[in-house]
PDB file of C-alpha atoms in Angstrom:
ATOM      1  CA  MET A  21     -28.743   3.087 -14.509  1.00 64.00           C
ATOM      2  CA  ILE A  22     -27.494   3.891 -11.021  1.00 76.00           C
ATOM      3  CA  TYR A  23     -24.188   2.120 -10.497  1.00 94.00           C
ATOM      4  CA  TYR A  24     -24.080   2.346  -6.669  1.00 95.00           C
ATOM      5  CA  PRO A  25     -27.772   2.305  -5.679  1.00 95.00           C
ATOM      6  CA  THR A  26     -27.201   1.922  -1.933  1.00 96.00           C
ATOM      7  CA  LEU A  27     -24.715   4.776  -1.815  1.00 97.00           C
ATOM      8  CA  GLU A  28     -27.047   7.010  -3.849  1.00 96.00           C
ATOM      9  CA  ARG A  29     -30.019   6.120  -1.629  1.00 96.00           C
ATOM     10  CA  GLU A  30     -28.087   6.747   1.592  1.00 98.00           C
ATOM     11  CA  ILE A  31     -26.736  10.097   0.378  1.00 98.00           C
ATOM     12  CA  ALA A  32     -30.258  11.254  -0.500  1.00 97.00           C
ATOM     13  CA  GLY A  33     -31.902   9.717   2.557  1.00 98.00           C
ATOM     14  CA  ARG A  34     -29.486  11.316   4.986  1.00 98.00           C
ATOM     15  CA  GLY A  35     -29.574  14.700   3.266  1.00 98.00           C
ATOM     16  CA  ILE A  36     -25.850  14.731   2.577  1.00 98.00           C
ATOM     17  CA  LYS A  37     -24.703  17.003  -0.214  1.00 98.00           C
ATOM     18  CA  LYS A  38     -22.658  15.262  -2.894  1.00 97.00           C
ATOM     19  CA  LYS A  39     -20.405  18.324  -2.960  1.00 98.00           C
ATOM     20  CA  THR A  40     -19.526  17.732   0.695  1.00 98.00           C
ATOM     21  CA  ILE A  41     -18.528  14.137  -0.013  1.00 98.00           C
ATOM     22  CA  ALA A  42     -16.561  15.188  -3.103  1.00 98.00           C
ATOM     23  CA  GLU A  43     -14.641  17.744  -1.057  1.00 98.00           C
ATOM     24  CA  SER A  44     -13.885  15.145   1.624  1.00 98.00           C
ATOM     25  CA  ILE A  45     -12.102  12.946  -0.935  1.00 98.00           C
ATOM     26  CA  ASN A  46     -10.476  15.920  -2.694  1.00 98.00           C
ATOM     27  CA  VAL A  47     -12.223  15.627  -6.053  1.00 98.00           C
ATOM     28  CA  CYS A  48     -14.461  18.025  -7.955  1.00 98.00           C
ATOM     29  CA  ASN A  49     -18.214  17.453  -8.283  1.00 97.00           C
ATOM     30  CA  LYS A  50     -17.859  16.172 -11.842  1.00 97.00           C
ATOM     31  CA  SER A  51     -15.239  13.619 -10.802  1.00 97.00           C
ATOM     32  CA  PHE A  52     -17.430  12.451  -7.931  1.00 97.00           C
ATOM     33  CA  ASN A  53     -20.404  12.059 -10.262  1.00 96.00           C
ATOM     34  CA  ASN A  54     -18.205  10.072 -12.674  1.00 96.00           C
ATOM     35  CA  LYS A  55     -17.300   7.772  -9.793  1.00 97.00           C
ATOM     36  CA  LEU A  56     -20.955   7.393  -8.748  1.00 96.00           C
ATOM     37  CA  SER A  57     -21.925   6.486 -12.300  1.00 93.00           C
ATOM     38  CA  GLY A  58     -19.178   3.868 -12.543  1.00 93.00           C
ATOM     39  CA  ARG A  59     -17.275   5.668 -15.305  1.00 95.00           C
ATOM     40  CA  VAL A  60     -14.296   6.074 -12.957  1.00 95.00           C
ATOM     41  CA  PRO A  61     -13.564   3.692 -10.066  1.00 95.00           C
ATOM     42  CA  PHE A  62     -13.405   4.761  -6.433  1.00 97.00           C
ATOM     43  CA  THR A  63     -10.006   4.197  -4.834  1.00 97.00           C
ATOM     44  CA  TRP A  64      -9.817   2.278  -1.567  1.00 97.00           C
ATOM     45  CA  PRO A  65      -8.819   5.446   0.385  1.00 98.00           C
ATOM     46  CA  GLU A  66     -11.888   7.211  -1.068  1.00 98.00           C
ATOM     47  CA  VAL A  67     -14.147   4.312  -0.084  1.00 98.00           C
ATOM     48  CA  ALA A  68     -12.696   4.302   3.438  1.00 98.00           C
ATOM     49  CA  THR A  69     -13.071   8.070   3.839  1.00 98.00           C
ATOM     50  CA  ILE A  70     -16.685   8.117   2.629  1.00 98.00           C
ATOM     51  CA  LYS A  71     -17.662   5.153   4.785  1.00 98.00           C
ATOM     52  CA  ASN A  72     -15.902   6.391   7.939  1.00 98.00           C
ATOM     53  CA  ARG A  73     -16.945  10.061   7.739  1.00 98.00           C
ATOM     54  CA  PHE A  74     -20.490   9.777   6.461  1.00 98.00           C
ATOM     55  CA  PHE A  75     -21.726   6.200   6.951  1.00 98.00           C
ATOM     56  CA  PRO A  76     -19.927   4.705   9.972  1.00 98.00           C
ATOM     57  CA  ASP A  77     -22.932   2.487  10.687  1.00 98.00           C
ATOM     58  CA  MET A  78     -22.615   0.668   7.338  1.00 97.00           C
ATOM     59  CA  THR A  79     -20.071  -1.703   5.862  1.00 97.00           C
ATOM     60  CA  ALA A  80     -18.115  -0.609   2.803  1.00 97.00           C
ATOM     61  CA  GLU A  81     -19.300  -3.735   1.020  1.00 96.00           C
ATOM     62  CA  ALA A  82     -22.969  -2.858   1.526  1.00 96.00           C
ATOM     63  CA  LEU A  83     -22.513   0.831   0.798  1.00 96.00           C
ATOM     64  CA  PHE A  84     -20.561   0.295  -2.418  1.00 96.00           C
ATOM     65  CA  ALA A  85     -22.486  -2.710  -3.722  1.00 94.00           C
ATOM     66  CA  GLN A  86     -22.861  -2.292  -7.459  1.00 91.00           C
ATOM     67  CA  ALA A  87     -26.146  -2.492  -9.305  1.00 86.00           C
ATOM     68  CA  ASP A  88     -26.868  -5.859 -10.863  1.00 71.00           C
ATOM     69  CA  GLN A  89     -25.699  -5.441 -14.432  1.00 52.00           C
ATOM     70  CA  GLY A  90     -27.936  -8.294 -15.611  1.00 44.00           C
ATOM     71  CA  SER A  91     -31.284  -6.836 -14.579  1.00 43.00           C
ATOM     72  CA  ALA A  92     -33.190  -4.212 -16.477  1.00 39.00           C
TER      73      ALA A  92
END
């Protein structure tokens, strides 16, 4: 299951490389993927950096909305 579906969709739709986002928040690719999958939480500074640098037209709440855990 995708934990942050909007974030995943926007990254793909805008052609942004996950490596570029990972570098912007000073984590390795594996750490970034762990955050995307929900295994490790994003910190507020990471959320702010990603939103402001890559998705200034979106709210953090919309961008980081989590997948509905109850639906299959």
